[in-house]
Coordinates of C-alpha atoms and ligand atoms in Angstrom, one line a residue:
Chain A
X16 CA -49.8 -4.0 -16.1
X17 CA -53.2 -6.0 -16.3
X18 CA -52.3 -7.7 -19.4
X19 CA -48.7 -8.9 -18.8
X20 CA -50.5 -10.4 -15.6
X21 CA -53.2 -11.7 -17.3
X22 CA -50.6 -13.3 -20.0
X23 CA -48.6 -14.7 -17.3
X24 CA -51.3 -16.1 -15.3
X25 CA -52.6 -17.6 -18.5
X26 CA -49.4 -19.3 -19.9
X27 CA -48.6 -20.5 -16.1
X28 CA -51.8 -22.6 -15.7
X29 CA -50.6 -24.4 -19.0
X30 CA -47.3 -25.2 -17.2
X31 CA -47.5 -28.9 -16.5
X32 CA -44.9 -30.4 -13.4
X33 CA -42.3 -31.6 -16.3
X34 CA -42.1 -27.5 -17.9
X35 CA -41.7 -26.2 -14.3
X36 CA -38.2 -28.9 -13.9
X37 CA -37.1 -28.2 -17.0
X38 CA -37.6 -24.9 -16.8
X39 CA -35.9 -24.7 -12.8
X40 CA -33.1 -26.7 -14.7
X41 CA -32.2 -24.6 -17.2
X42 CA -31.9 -21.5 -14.8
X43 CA -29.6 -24.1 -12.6
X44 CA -27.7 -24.7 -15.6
X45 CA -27.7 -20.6 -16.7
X46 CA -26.7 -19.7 -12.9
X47 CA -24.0 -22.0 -12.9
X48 CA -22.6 -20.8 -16.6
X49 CA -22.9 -17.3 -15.6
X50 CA -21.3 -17.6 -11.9
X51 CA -18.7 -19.1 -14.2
X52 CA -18.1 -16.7 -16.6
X53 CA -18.5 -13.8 -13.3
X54 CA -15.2 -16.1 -11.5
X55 CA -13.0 -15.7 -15.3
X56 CA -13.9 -12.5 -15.5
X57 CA -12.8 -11.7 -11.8
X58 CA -10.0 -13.3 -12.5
X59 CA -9.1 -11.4 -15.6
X60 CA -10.1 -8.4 -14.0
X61 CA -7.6 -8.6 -11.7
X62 CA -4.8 -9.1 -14.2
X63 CA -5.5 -6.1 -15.9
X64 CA -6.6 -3.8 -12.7
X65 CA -3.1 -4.9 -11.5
X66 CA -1.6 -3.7 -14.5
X67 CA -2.7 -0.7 -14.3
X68 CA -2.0 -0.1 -11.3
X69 CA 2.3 -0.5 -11.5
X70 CA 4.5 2.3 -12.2
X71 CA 5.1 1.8 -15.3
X72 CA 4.4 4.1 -18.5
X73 CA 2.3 3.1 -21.5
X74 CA 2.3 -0.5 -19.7
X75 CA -0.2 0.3 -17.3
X76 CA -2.4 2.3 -19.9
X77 CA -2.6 -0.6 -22.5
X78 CA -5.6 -2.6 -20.7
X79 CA -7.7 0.2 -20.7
X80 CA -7.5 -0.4 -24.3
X81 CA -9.3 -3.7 -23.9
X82 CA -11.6 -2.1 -20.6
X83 CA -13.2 1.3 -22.0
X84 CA -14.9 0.0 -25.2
X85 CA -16.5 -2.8 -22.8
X86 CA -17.2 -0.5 -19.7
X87 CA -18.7 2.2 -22.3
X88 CA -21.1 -0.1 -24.8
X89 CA -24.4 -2.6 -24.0
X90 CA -23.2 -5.6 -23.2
X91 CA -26.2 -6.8 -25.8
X92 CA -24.0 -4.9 -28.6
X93 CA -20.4 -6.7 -27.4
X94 CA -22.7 -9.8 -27.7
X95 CA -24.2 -9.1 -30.8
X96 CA -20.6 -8.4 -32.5
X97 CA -19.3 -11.3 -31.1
X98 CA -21.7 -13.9 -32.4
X99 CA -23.0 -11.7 -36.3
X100 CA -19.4 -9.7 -36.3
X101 CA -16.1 -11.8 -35.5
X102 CA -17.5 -14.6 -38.1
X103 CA -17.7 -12.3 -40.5
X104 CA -14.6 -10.8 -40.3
X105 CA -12.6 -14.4 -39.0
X106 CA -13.2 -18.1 -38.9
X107 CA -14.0 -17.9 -35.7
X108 CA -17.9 -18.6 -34.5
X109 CA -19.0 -19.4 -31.6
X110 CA -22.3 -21.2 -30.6
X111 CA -24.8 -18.2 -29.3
X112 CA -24.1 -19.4 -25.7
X113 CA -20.5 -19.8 -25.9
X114 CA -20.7 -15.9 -27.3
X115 CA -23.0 -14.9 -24.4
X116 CA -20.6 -16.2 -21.7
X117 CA -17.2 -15.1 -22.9
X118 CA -19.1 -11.3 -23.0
X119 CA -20.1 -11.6 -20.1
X120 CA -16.7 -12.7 -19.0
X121 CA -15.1 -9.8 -20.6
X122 CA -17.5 -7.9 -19.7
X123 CA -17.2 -8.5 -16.0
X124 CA -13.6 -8.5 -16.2
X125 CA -13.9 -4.7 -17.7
X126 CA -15.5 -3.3 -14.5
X127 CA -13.6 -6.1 -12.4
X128 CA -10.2 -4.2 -12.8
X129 CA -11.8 -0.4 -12.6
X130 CA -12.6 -1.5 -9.2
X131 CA -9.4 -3.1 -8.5
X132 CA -7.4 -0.4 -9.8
X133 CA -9.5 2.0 -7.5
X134 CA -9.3 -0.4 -4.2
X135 CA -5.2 -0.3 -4.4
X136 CA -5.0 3.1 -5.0
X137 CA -7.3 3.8 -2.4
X138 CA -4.7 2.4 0.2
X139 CA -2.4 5.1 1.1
X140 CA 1.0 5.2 -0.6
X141 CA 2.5 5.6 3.2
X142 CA 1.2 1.8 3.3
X143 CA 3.4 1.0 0.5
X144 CA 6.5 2.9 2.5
X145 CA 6.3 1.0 5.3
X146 CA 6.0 -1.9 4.2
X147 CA 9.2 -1.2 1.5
X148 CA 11.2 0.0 4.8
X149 CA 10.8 -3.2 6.4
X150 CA 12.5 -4.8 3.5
X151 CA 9.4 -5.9 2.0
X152 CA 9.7 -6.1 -2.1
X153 CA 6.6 -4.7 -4.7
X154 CA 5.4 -8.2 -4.4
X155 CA 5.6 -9.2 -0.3
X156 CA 4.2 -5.6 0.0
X157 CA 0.8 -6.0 -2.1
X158 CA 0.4 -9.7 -0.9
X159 CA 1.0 -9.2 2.7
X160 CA 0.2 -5.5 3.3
X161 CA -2.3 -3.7 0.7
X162 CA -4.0 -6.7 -0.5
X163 CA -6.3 -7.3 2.4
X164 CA -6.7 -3.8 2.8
X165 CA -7.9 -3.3 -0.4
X166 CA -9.9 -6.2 -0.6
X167 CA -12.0 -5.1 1.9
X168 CA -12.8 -1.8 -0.5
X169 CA -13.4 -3.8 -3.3
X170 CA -16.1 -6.2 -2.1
X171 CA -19.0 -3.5 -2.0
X172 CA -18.8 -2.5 -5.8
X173 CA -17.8 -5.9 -7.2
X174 CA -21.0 -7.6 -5.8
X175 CA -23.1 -4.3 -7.4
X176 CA -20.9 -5.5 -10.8
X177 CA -22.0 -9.4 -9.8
X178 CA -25.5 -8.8 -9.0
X179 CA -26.0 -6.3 -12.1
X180 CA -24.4 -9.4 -14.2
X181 CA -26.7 -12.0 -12.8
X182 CA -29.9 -9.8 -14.0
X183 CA -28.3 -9.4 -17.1
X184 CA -28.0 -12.8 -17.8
X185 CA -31.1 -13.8 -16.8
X186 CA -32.9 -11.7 -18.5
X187 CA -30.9 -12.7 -21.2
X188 CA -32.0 -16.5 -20.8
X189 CA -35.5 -15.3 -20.2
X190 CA -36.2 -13.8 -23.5
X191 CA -34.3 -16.0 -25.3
X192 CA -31.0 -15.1 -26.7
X193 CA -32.3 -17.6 -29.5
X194 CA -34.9 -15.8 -30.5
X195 CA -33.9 -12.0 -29.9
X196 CA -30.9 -13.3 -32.8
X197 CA -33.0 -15.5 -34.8
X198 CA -30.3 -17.9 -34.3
X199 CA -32.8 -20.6 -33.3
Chain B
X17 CA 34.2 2.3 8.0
X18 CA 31.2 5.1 8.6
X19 CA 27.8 3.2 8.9
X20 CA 26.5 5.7 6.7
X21 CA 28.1 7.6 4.0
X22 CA 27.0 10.5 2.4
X23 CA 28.9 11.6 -0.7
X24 CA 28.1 14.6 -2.9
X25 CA 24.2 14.3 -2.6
X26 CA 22.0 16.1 -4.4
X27 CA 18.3 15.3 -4.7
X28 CA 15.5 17.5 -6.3
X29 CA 11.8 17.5 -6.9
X30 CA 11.6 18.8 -10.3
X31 CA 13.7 21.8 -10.5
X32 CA 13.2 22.8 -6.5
X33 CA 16.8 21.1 -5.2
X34 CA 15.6 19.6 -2.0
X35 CA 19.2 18.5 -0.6
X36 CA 22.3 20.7 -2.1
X37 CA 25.2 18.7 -2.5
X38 CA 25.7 16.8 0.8
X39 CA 28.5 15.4 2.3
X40 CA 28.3 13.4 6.0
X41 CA 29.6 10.2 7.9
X42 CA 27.5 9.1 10.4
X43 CA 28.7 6.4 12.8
X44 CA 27.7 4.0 15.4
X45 CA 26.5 6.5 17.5
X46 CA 23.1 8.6 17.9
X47 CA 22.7 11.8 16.0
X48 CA 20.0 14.7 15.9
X49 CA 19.0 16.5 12.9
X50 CA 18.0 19.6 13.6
X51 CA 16.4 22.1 11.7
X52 CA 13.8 24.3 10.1
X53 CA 10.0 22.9 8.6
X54 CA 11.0 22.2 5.0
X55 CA 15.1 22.4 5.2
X56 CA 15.0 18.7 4.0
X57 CA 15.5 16.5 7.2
X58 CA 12.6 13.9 5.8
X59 CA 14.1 13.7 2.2
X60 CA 17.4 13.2 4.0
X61 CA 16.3 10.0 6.0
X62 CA 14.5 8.9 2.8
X63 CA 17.2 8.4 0.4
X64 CA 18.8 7.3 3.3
X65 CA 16.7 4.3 2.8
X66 CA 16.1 4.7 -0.9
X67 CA 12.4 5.5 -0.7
X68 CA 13.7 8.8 -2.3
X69 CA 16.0 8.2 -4.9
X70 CA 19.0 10.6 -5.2
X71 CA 19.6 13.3 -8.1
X72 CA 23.7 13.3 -7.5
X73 CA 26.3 11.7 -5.6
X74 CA 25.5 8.4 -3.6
X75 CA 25.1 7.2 0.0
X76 CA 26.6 4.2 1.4
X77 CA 24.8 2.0 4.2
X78 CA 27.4 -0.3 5.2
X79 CA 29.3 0.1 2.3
X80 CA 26.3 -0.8 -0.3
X81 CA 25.1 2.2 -2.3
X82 CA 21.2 3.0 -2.5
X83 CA 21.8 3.9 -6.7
X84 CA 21.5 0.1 -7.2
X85 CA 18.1 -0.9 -6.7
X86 CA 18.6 -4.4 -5.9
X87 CA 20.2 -3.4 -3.0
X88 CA 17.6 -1.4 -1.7
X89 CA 16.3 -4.3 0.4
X90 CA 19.5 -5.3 1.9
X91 CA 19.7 -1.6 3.4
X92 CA 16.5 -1.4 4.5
X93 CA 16.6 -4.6 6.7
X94 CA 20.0 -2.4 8.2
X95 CA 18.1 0.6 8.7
X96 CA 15.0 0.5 10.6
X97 CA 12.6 3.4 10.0
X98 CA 9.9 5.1 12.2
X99 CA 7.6 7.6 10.7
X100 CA 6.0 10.6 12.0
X101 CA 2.2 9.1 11.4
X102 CA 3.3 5.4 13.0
X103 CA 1.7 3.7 9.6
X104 CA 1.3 0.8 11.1
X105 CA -0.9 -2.0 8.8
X106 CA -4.5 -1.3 10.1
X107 CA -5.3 -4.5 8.9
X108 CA -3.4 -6.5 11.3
X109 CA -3.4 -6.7 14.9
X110 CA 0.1 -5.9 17.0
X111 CA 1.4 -9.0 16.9
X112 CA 1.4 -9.5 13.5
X113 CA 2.5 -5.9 12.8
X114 CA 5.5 -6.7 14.7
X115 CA 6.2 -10.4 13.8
X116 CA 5.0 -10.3 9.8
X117 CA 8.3 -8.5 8.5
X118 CA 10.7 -11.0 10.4
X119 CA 8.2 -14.2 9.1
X120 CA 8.1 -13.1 5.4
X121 CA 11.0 -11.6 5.2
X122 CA 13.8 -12.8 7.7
X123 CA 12.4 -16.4 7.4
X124 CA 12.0 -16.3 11.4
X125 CA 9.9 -19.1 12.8
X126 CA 6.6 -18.2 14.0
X127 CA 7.1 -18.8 17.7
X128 CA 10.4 -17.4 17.6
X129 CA 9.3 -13.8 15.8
X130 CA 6.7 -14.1 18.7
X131 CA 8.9 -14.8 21.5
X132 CA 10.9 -11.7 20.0
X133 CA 8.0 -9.4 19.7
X134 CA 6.7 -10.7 23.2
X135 CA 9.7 -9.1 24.6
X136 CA 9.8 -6.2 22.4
X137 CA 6.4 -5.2 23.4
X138 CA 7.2 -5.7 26.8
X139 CA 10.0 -3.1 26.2
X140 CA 7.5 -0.7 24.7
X141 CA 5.4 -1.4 27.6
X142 CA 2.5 -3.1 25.6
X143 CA 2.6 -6.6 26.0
X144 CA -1.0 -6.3 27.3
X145 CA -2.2 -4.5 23.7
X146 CA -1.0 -7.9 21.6
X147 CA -4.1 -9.0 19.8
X148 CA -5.6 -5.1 19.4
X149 CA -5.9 -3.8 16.4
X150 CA -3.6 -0.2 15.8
X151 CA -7.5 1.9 15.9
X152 CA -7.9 0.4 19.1
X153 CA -4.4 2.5 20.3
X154 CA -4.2 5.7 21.0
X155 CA -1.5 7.9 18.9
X156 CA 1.5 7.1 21.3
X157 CA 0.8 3.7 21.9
X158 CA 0.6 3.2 17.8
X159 CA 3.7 4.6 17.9
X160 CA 5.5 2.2 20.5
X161 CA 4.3 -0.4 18.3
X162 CA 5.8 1.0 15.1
X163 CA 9.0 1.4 17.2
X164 CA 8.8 -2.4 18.3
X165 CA 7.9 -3.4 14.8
X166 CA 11.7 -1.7 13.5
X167 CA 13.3 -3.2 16.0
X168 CA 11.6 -6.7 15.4
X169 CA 14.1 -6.8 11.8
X170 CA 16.9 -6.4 14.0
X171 CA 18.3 -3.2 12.2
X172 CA 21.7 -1.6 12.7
X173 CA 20.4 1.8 12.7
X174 CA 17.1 3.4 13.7
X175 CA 15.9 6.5 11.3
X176 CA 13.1 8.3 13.6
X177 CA 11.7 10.6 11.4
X178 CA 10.2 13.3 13.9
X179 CA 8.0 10.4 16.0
X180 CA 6.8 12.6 18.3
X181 CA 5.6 15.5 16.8
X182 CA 1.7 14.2 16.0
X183 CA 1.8 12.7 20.1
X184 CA 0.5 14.9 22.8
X185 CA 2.5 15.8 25.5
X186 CA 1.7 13.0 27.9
X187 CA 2.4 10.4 25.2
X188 CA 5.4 12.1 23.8
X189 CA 7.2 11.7 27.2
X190 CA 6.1 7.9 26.8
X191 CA 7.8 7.8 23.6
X192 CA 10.9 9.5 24.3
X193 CA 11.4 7.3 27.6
X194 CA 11.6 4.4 25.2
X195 CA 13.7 6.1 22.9
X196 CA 16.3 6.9 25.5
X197 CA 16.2 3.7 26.7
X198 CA 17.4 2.0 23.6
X199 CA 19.8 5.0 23.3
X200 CA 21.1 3.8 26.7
X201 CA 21.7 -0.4 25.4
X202 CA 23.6 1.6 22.0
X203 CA 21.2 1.6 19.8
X204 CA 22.6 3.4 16.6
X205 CA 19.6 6.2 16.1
X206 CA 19.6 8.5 13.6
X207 CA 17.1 11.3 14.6
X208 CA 14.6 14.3 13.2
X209 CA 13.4 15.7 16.0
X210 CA 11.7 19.3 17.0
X211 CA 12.6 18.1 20.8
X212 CA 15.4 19.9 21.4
X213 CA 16.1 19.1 25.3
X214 CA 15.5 15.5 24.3
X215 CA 18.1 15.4 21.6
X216 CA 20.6 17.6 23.9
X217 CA 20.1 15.1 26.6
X218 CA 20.6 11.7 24.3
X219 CA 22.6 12.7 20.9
X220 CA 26.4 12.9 20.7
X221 CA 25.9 14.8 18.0
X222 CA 23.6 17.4 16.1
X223 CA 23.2 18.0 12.2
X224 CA 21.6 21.0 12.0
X225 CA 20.2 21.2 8.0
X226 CA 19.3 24.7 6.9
X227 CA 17.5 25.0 2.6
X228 CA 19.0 21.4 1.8
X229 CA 22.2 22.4 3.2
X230 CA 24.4 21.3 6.4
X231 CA 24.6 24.4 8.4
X232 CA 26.4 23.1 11.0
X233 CA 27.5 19.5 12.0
X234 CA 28.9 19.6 15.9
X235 CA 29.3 17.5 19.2
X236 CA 25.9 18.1 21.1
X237 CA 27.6 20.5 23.8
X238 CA 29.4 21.8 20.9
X239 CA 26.0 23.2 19.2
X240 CA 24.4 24.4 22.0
X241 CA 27.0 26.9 23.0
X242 CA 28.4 28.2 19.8
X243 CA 27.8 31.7 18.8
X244 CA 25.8 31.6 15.6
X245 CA 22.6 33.7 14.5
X246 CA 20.8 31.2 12.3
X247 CA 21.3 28.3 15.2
X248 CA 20.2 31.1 17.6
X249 CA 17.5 31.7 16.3
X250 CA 16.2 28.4 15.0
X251 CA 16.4 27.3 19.3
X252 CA 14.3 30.5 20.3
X253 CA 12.1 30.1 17.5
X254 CA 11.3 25.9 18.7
X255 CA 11.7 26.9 22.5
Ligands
ADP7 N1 7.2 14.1 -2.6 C1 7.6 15.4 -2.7 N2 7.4 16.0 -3.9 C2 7.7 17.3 -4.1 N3 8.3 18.0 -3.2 C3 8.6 17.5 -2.0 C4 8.2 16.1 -1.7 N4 8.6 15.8 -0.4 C5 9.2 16.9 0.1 N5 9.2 18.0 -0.8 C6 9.7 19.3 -0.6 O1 11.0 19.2 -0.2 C7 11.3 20.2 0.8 C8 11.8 19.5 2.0 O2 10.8 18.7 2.6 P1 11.1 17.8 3.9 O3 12.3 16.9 3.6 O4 9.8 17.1 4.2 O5 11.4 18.9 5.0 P2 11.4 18.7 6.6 O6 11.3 17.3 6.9 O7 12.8 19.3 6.9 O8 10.3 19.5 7.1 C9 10.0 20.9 1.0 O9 10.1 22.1 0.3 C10 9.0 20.0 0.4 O10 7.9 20.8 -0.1
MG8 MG1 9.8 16.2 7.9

């Protein structure tokens, strides 16, 4: 403890004005990438927690395919075989940033549609009846009658999932992605 | 033409048959279904309205069968359905319980569907419960709502799927005053019930379903004075 203070209170008083705006701007700039990757990967996770939520076999199995390898590893691994593996095995490389965003993207999206999936099936299926016995189809059912019901299940654990991915990639800016791959 | 046609139906849950090769018109007029806990009157109402769907035979709902699953929506907006546990959408208040289904789904106007449901819920006797939310309502007043909200699609026939029997009393009586009301304008109601002096004073006819099978399909007076054990003592045993 007394070191890492007295190392932090040593480099700061070297911090001129100019560091501290550069510095303020490149968290700006990482906030902003990440709160972008966190929308995609909402998005995306909601594509494939929808699939797996329909009735239909082997269908609604295949994205946990793409879900449990991301749900069940670091997400410093995913990044590390994304950026050292997939050029080694394609033509594809991506620039260390591109590669931190899209796993955290994928990433997000992986525990994204875990949460969706739970939130709908949380809704009773008498919900669903209801709503069918009015005339409502699969799709007038979810949008006008389970959706905001569900929604309102899914907001606690998705902003656990956002918050958990903001300290991720901070930390990940913090120490340097560059230098933790000697990629610099 | 019977409003309902049921031809040959069989329906199962795995191997348990459920409904044993049924056959029954039902017209433009209201019916009971009688019967013991587990004889099948829910599954019956279901397929019905296709949210079972049938092992054997077919039923007709103004002439279109419920094996076709596109037109599963067509005889659902002809057969209204109220469930024993109301289900109304927690998430919206009455107003939009009652007018959503007419908006989304029989293109109504806004103000019209409201003007409807206005009058609706003044028939249910809850004009003054509009903007609360159904956990705001006690269990029979849910359940006017839930009645208001079939009648808002405008449906040919009402399936009441025992309505009363998770009401009190007090509230049941508030219920069943509506229901024989709309009885009285014609409604076509199609009815499982465990009140038996409710559907003797309001059905022209009785179904009385025993293990998936009818055990006795008679005019009301008919059924109340024939001389048969099982009917005997299915009446003592509900009172
Ligand atoms: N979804 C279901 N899955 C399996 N069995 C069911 C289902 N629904 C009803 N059953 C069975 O079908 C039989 C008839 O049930 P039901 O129609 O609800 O009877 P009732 O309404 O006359 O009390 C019962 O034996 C019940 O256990
Ligand atoms: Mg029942």
């Amino acid at each position: 403890m007394d070191g890492s203070q007295f190392f932090f209170t040593e480099k700061a008083t070297e911090l001129s004005y100019q560091d501290l705006i550069f510095m303020l701007n490149a968290a700006g700039t990482t906030l902003a990438a990440t709160l972008f990757s966190l929308l995609i990967g909402t998005l995306l996770g909601f594509i494939l927690g929808m699939i797996t939520t329909f009735k239909i076999p082997v269908l609604n199995k295949l994205p946990y395919i793409f879900i449990e390898p991301l749900r069940n590893s670091p997400l410093v691994v995913q990044l590390f075989l994304l950026f050292y593996g997939l050029p080694m095995l394609t033509k594809i490389n991506f620039s260390k940033w591109q590669a931190a965003f899209i796993t955290l993207g994928c990433n997000t999206a992986a525990f994204i549609a875990v949460i969706v999936h739970a939130s709908v099936a949380a809704i009773p299926q008498h919900q669903w009846e209801s709503a069918y016995a009015l005339g409502h189809s699969y799709a007038s059912s979810f949008t006008h009658i389970i959706f905001g019901q569900a929604f309102r299940i899914f907001i606690p654990p998705a902003l656990n999932i956002y918050i958990s991915q903001l300290h991720t990639s901070s930390l990940l800016s913090f120490i340097g992605f560059m230098e933790i791959t000697h990629a610099g | 033409m019977a409003v309902i046609d049921i031809k040959n139906v069989t329906k199962k849950f795995g191997d348990n048959t459920v409904l044993n090769n049924i056959t029954l018109e039902l017209n433009d007029e209201i019916s009971a279904i009688l019967g013991p806990s587990g004889s099948g009157k829910s599954t019956m109402l279901r397929c019905i309205n296709g949210l079972e769907p049938i092992q054997q035979g077919d039923i007709l709902v103004d002439g279109v069968s419920v094996k076709t699953r596109s037109n599963l929506r067509r005889i659902r907006k002809t057969c209204g359905m109220v469930f024993q546990q109301f289900n109304l959408f927690p998430n919206l208040d009455v107003i939009q319980n009652v007018t959503l289904s007419p908006i989304k789904i029989l293109g109504q106007k806004r103000a019209s569907a409201e003007k409807h449901a206005h009058s609706l819920l003044e028939k249910v006797g809850l004009l003054e419960k509009a903007r609360h939310y159904p956990a705001q309502l006690s269990g029979g007043q849910q359940q006017r709502v839930a009645i208001a909200r079939a009648l808002a699609m405008n449906p040919k026939i009402l399936l009441l799927d025992e309505v009363t029997s998770a009401l009190d009393p007090e509230m049941t009586a508030d219920v069943l005053k509506i229901l024989e009301s709309l009885a009285g304008e014609g409604t076509t109601m199609i009815m499982v019930t465990h009140e038996i002096s409710f559907a003797r004073r309001v059905s022209k006819r009785i179904l009385f379903i025993d293990q998936g099978s009818i055990a006795a399909d008679m005019p009301t007076d008919a059924f109340f004075s024939v001389d048969d054990q099982r009917i005997q003592k299915f009446l003592q045993h509900v009172g």
